[in-house]
PDB file of C-alpha atoms in Angstrom:
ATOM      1  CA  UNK V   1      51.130 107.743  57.359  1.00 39.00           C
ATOM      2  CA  UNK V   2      54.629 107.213  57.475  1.00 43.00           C
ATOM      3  CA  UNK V   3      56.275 105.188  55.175  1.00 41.00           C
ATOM      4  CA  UNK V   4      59.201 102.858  55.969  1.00 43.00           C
ATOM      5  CA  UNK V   5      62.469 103.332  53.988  1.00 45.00           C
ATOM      6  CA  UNK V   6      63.471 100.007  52.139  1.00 42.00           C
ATOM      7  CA  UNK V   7      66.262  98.169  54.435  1.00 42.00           C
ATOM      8  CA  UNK V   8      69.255  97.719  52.688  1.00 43.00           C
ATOM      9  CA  UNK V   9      70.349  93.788  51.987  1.00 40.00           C
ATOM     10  CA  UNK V  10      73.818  92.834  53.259  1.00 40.00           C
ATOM     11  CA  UNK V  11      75.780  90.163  51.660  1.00 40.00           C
ATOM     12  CA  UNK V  12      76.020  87.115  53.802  1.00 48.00           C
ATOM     13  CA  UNK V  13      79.381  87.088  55.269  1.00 66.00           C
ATOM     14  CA  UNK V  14      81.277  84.132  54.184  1.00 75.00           C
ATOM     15  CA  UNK V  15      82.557  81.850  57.322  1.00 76.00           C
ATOM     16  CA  UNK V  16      85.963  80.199  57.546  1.00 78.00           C
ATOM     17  CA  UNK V  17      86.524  77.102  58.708  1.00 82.00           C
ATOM     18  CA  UNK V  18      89.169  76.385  61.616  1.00 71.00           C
ATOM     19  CA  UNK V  19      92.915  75.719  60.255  1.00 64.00           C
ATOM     20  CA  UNK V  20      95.647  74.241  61.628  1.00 59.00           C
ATOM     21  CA  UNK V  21      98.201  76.777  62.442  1.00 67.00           C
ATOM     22  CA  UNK V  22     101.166  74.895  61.655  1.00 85.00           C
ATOM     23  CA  UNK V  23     102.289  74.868  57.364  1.00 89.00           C
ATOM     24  CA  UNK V  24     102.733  71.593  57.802  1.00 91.00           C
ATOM     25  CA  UNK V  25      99.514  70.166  59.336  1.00 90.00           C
ATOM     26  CA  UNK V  26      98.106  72.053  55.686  1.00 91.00           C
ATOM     27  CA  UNK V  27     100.042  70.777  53.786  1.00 94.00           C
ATOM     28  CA  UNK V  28      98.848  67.060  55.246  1.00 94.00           C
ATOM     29  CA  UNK V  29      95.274  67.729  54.793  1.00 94.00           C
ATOM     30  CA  UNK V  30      95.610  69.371  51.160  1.00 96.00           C
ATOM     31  CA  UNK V  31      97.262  66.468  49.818  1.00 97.00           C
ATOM     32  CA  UNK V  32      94.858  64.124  51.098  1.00 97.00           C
ATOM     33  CA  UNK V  33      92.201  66.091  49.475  1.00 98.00           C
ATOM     34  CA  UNK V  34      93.774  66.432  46.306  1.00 98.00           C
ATOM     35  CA  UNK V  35      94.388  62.489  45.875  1.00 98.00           C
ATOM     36  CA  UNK V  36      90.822  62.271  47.165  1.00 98.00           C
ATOM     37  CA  UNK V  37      89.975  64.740  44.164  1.00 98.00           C
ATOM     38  CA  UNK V  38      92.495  62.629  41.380  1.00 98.00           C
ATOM     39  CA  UNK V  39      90.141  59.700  42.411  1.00 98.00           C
ATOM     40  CA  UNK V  40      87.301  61.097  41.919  1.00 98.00           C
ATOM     41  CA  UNK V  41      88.376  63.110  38.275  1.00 98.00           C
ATOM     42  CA  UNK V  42      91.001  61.092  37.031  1.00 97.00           C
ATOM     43  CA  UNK V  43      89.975  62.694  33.506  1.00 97.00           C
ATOM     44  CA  UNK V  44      89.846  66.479  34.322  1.00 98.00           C
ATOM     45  CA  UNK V  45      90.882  68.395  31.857  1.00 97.00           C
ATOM     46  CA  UNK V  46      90.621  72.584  30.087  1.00 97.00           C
ATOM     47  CA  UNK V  47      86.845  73.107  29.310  1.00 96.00           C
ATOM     48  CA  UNK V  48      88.059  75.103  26.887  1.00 98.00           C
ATOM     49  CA  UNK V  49      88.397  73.987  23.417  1.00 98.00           C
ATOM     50  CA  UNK V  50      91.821  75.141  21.659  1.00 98.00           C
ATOM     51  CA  UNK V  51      94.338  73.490  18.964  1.00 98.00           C
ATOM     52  CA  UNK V  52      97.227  75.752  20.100  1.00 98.00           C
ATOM     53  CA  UNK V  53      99.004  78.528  22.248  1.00 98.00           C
ATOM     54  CA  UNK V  54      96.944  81.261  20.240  1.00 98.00           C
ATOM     55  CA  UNK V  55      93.474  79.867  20.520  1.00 98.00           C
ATOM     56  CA  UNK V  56      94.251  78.938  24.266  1.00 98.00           C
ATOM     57  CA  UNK V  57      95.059  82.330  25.243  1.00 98.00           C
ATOM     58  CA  UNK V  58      92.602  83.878  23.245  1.00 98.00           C
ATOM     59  CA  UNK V  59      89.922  81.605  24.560  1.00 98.00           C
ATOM     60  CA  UNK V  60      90.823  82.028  28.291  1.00 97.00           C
ATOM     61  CA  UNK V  61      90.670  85.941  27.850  1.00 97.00           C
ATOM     62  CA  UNK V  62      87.330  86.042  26.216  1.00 97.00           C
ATOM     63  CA  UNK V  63      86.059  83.275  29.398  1.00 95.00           C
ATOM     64  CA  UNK V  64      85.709  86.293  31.411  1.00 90.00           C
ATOM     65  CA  UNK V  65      82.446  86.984  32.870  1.00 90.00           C
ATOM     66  CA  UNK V  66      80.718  84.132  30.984  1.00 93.00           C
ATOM     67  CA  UNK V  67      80.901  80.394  30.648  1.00 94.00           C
ATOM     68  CA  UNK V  68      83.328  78.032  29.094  1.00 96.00           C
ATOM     69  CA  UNK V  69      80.638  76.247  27.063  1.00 96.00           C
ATOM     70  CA  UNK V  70      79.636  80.265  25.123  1.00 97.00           C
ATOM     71  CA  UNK V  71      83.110  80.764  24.633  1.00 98.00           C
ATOM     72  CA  UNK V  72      83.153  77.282  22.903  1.00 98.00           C
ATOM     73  CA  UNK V  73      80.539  77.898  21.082  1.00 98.00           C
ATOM     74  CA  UNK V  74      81.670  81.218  19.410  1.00 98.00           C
ATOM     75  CA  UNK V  75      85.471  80.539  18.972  1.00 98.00           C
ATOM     76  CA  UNK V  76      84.569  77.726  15.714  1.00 98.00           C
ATOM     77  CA  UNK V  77      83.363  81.049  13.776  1.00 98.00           C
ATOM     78  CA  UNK V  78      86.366  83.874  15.520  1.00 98.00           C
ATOM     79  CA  UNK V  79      89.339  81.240  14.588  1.00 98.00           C
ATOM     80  CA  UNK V  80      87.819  80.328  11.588  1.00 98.00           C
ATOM     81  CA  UNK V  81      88.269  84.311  10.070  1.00 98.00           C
ATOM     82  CA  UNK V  82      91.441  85.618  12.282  1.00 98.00           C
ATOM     83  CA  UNK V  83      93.323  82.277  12.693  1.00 98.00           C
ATOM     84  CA  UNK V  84      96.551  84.135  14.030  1.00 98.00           C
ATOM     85  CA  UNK V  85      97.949  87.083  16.256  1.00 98.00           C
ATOM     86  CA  UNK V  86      98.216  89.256  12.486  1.00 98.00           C
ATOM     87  CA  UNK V  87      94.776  88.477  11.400  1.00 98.00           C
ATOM     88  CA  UNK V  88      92.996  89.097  14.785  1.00 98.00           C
ATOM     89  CA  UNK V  89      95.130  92.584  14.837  1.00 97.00           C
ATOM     90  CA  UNK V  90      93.746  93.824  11.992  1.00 98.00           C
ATOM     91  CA  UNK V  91      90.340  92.691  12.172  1.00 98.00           C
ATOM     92  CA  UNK V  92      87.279  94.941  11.512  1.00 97.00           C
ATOM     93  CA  UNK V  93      86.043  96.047  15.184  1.00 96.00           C
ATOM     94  CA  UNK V  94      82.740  96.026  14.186  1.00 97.00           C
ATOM     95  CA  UNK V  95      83.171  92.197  12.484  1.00 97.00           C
ATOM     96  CA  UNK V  96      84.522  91.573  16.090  1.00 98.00           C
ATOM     97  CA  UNK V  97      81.914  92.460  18.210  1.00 97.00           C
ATOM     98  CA  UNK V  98      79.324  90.914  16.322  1.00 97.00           C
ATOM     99  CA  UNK V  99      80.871  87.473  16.756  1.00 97.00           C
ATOM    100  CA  UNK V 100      81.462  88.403  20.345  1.00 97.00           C
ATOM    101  CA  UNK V 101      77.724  89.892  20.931  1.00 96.00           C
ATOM    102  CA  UNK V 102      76.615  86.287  22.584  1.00 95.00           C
ATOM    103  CA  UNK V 103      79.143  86.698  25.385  1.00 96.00           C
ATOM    104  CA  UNK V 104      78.132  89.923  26.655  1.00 90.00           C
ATOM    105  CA  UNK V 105      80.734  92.981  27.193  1.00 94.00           C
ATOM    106  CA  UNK V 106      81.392  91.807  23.473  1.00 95.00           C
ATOM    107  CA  UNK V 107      82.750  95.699  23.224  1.00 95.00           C
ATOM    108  CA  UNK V 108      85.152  95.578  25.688  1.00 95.00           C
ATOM    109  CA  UNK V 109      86.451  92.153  24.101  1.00 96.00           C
ATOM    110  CA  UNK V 110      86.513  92.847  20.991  1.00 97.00           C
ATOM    111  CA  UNK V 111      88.720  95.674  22.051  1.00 96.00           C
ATOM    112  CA  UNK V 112      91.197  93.513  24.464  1.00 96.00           C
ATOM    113  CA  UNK V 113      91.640  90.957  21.413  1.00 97.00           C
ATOM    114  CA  UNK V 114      92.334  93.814  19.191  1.00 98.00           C
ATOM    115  CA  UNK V 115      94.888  95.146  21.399  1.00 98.00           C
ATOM    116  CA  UNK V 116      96.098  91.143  22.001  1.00 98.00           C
ATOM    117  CA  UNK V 117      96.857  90.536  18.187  1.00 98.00           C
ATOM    118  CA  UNK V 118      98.441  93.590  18.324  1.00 98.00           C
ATOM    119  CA  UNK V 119     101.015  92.876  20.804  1.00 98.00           C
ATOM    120  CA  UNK V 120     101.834  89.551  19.916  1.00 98.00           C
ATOM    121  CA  UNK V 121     102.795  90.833  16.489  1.00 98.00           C
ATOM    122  CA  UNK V 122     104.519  94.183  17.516  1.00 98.00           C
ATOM    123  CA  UNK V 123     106.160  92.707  20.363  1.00 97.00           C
ATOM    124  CA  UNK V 124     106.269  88.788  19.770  1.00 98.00           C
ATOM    125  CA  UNK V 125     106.192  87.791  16.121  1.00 98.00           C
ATOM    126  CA  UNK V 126     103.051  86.551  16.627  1.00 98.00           C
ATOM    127  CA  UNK V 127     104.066  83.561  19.067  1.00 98.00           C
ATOM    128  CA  UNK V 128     102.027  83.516  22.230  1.00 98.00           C
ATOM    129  CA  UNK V 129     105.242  83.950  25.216  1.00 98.00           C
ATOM    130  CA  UNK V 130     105.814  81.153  27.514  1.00 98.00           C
ATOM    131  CA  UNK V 131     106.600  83.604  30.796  1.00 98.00           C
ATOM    132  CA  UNK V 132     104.695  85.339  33.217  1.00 98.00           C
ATOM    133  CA  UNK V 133     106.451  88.362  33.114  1.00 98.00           C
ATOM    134  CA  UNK V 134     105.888  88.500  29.194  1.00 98.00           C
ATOM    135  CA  UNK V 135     102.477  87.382  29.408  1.00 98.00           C
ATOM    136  CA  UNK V 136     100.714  89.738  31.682  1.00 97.00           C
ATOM    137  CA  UNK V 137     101.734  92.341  29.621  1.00 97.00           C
ATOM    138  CA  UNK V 138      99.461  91.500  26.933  1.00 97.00           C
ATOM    139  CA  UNK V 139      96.105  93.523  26.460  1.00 94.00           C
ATOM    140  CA  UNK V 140      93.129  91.368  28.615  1.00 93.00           C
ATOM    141  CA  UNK V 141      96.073  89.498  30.149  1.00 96.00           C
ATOM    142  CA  UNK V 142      96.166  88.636  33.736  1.00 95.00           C
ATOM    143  CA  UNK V 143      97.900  85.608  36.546  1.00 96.00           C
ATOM    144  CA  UNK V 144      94.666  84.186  36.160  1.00 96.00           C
ATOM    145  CA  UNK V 145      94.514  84.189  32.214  1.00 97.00           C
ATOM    146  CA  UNK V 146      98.903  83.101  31.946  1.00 98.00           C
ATOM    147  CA  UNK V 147      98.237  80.500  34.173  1.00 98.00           C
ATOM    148  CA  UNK V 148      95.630  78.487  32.138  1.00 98.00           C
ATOM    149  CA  UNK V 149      97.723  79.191  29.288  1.00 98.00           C
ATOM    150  CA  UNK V 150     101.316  78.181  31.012  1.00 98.00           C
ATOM    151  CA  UNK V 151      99.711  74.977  32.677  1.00 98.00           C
ATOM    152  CA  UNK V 152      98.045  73.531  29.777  1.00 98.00           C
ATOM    153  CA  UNK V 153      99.549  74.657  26.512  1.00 98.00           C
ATOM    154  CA  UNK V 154     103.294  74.877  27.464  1.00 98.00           C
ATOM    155  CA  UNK V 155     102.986  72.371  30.730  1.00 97.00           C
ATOM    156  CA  UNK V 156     104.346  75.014  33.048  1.00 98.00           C
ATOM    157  CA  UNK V 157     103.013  74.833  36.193  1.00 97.00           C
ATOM    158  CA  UNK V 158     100.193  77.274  37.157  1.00 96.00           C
ATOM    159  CA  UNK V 159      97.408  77.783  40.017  1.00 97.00           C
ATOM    160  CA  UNK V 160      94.641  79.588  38.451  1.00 96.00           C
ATOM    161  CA  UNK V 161      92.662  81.096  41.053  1.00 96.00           C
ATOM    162  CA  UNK V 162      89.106  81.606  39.164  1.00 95.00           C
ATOM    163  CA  UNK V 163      85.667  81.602  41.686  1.00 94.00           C
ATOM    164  CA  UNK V 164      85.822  77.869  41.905  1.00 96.00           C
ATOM    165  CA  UNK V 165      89.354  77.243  43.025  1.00 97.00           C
ATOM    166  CA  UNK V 166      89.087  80.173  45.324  1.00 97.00           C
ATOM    167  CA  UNK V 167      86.125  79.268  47.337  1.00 97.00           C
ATOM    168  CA  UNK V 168      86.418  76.113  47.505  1.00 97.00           C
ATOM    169  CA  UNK V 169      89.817  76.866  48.559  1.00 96.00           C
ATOM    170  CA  UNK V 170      88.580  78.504  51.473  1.00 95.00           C
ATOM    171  CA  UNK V 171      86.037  76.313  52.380  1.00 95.00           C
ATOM    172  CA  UNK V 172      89.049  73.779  52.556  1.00 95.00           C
ATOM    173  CA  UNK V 173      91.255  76.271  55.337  1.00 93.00           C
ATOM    174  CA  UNK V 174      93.874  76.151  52.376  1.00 94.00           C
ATOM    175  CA  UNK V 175      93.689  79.937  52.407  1.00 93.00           C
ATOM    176  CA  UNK V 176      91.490  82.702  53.688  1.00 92.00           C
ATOM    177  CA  UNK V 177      92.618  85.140  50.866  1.00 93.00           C
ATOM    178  CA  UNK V 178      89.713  86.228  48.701  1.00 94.00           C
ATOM    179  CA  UNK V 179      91.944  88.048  46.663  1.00 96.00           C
ATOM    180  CA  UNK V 180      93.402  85.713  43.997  1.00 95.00           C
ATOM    181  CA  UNK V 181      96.624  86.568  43.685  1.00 96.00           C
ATOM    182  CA  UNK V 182      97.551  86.248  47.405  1.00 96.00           C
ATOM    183  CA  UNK V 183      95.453  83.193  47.366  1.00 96.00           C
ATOM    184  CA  UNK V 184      97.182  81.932  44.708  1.00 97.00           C
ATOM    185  CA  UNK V 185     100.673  82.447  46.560  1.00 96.00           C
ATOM    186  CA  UNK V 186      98.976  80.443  49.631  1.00 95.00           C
ATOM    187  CA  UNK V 187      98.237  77.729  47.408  1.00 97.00           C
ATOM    188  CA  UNK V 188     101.599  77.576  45.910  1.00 96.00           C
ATOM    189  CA  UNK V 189     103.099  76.489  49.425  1.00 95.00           C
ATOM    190  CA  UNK V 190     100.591  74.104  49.903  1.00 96.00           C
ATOM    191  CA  UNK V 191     100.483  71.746  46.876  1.00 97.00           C
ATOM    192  CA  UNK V 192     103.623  70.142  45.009  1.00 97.00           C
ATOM    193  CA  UNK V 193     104.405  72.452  41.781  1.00 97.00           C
ATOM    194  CA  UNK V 194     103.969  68.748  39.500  1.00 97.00           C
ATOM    195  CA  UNK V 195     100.116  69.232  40.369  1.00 98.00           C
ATOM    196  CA  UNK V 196      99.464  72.615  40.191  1.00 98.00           C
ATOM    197  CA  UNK V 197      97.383  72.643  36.733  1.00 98.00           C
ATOM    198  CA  UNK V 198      95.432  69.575  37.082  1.00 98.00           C
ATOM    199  CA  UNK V 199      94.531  69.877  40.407  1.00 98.00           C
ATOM    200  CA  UNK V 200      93.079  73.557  39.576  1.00 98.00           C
ATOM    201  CA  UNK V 201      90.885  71.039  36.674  1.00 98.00           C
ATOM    202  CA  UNK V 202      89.856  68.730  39.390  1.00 98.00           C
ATOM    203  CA  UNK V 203      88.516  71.710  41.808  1.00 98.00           C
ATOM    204  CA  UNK V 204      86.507  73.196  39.344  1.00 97.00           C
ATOM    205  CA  UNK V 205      84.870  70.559  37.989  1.00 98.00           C
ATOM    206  CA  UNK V 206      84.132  69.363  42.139  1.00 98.00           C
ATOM    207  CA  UNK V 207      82.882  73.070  42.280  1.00 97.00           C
ATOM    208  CA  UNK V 208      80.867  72.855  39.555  1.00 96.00           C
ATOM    209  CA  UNK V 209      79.352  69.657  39.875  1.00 97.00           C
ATOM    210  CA  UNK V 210      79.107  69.372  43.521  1.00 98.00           C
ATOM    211  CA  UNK V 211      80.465  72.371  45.866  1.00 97.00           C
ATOM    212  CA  UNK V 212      78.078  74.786  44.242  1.00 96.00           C
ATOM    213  CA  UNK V 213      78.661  78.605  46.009  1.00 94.00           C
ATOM    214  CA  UNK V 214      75.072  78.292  47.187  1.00 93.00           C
ATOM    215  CA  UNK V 215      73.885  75.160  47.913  1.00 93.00           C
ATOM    216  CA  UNK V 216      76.625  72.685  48.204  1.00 95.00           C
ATOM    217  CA  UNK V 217      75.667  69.021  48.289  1.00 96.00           C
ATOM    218  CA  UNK V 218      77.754  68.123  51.272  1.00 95.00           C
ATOM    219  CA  UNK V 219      75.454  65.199  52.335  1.00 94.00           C
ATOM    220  CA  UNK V 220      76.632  63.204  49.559  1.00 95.00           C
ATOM    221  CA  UNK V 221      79.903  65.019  48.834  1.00 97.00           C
ATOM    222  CA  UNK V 222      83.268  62.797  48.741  1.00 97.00           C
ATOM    223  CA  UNK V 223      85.114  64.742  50.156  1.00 97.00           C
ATOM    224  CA  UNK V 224      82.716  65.711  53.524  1.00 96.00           C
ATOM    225  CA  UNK V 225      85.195  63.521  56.030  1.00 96.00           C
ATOM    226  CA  UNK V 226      88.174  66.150  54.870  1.00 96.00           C
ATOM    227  CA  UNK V 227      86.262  69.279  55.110  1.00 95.00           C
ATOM    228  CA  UNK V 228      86.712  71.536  57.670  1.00 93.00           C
ATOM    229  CA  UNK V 229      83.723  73.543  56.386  1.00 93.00           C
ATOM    230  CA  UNK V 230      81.428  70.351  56.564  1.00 90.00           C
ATOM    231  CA  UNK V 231      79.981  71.358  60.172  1.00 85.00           C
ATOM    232  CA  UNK V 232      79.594  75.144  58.791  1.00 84.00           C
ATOM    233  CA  UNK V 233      77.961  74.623  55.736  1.00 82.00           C
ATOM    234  CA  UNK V 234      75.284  71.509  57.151  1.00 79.00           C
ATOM    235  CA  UNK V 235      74.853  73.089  61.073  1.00 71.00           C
TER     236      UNK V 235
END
């Protein structure tokens, strides 16, 4: 008897919601979202737990791939031996990894922060840069990871594209880029530069607590009369 060869599963292909052509008619509906969203999180704020530039950066490259909440809960012991750029340069690999092994890829992270203590010494003194251009130079550095950092330790203005922002994003018509960086470039025409970082707060938390990738709660969702995905995501 013959047997059947498994079928293949295909990813479910995400649907975009009609947009209004014009930048303009955008722009109008993405500010009345984000007001919606400063009503609704008028205390949004980093996850991530930091006391300066160092610790920021640090923190947002070792968020990668696992939740804010493990990275909190690992960065008490990391700070507490290699409190600087110097100290995290020279630190023991293996010492490293071990206080990375509850975040997973804890190789590959202990190498990027060697490499990132490293650079900030060689190249920086050991003060974490307050550009783009400098930033992304960095080992485990990308827009993504100098955004959080600009926005919320040096209050330079930043859209940080991570999975929340960018589907939720798209489920908006904002953009239809599923590539951050030219999503992030979409968004920057869109929304007032003054807003940038704490709107990016306010989406992910919505994402997180409400616009979940599977399973959004758009019957009792805030912001259901604005969404253009509303019809999509509940037909």
């Amino acid at each position: 008897m013959a047997t059947r060869r498994p079928t293949k599963k295909t990813a479910t292909k995400e649907k975009f919601p009609p947009r209004p052509r014009a930048l303009a008619a955008r722009r109008e509906l993405a500010g009345q979202i984000t007001d919606r969203l400063a009503e609704l999180y008028p205390h949004s704020h980093c996850a991530l737990i930091y006391r300066n530039p160092f610790q920021l950066l640090v923190a947002t490259v070792l968020s990668a791939r696992t939740t804010d909440e493990r990275v909190n809960s690992i960065t008490p012991e990391l700070f507490g031996q290699f409190p600087d750029a110097q100290s995290l340069g020279v630190a023991p690999r293996e010492v490293l990894e071990e206080i990375l092994r509850p975040l997973g890829f804890f190789r590959s992270k202990a190498k990027s922060l060697s490499g990132l203590g490293q650079a900030l010494t060689r190249d920086h003194n050991g003060v974490v840069p307050q550009t783009m251009e400098e930033l992304i130079k960095l080992p485990g550095v990308g827009r993504k990871t100098a955004n959080v950092v600009l926005g919320n330790a040096f209050g330079i203005p930043g859209i940080t594209v991570d999975t929340h922002v960018g589907r939720l994003a798209r489920r908006w018509g904002w953009t239809r880029q599923t590539d951050p960086v030219k999503a992030e470039m979409e968004l920057n025409k869109l929304l007032p530069p003054e807003i940038w970082t704490i709107t990016c707060h306010r989406i992910i938390d919505h994402g997180r607590q409400v616009c979940h990738a599977r399973n959004p709660q758009c019957e009792s969702c805030k912001l259901a009369d604005l969404c253009p995905s509303f019809p999509l995501l509940t037909g």
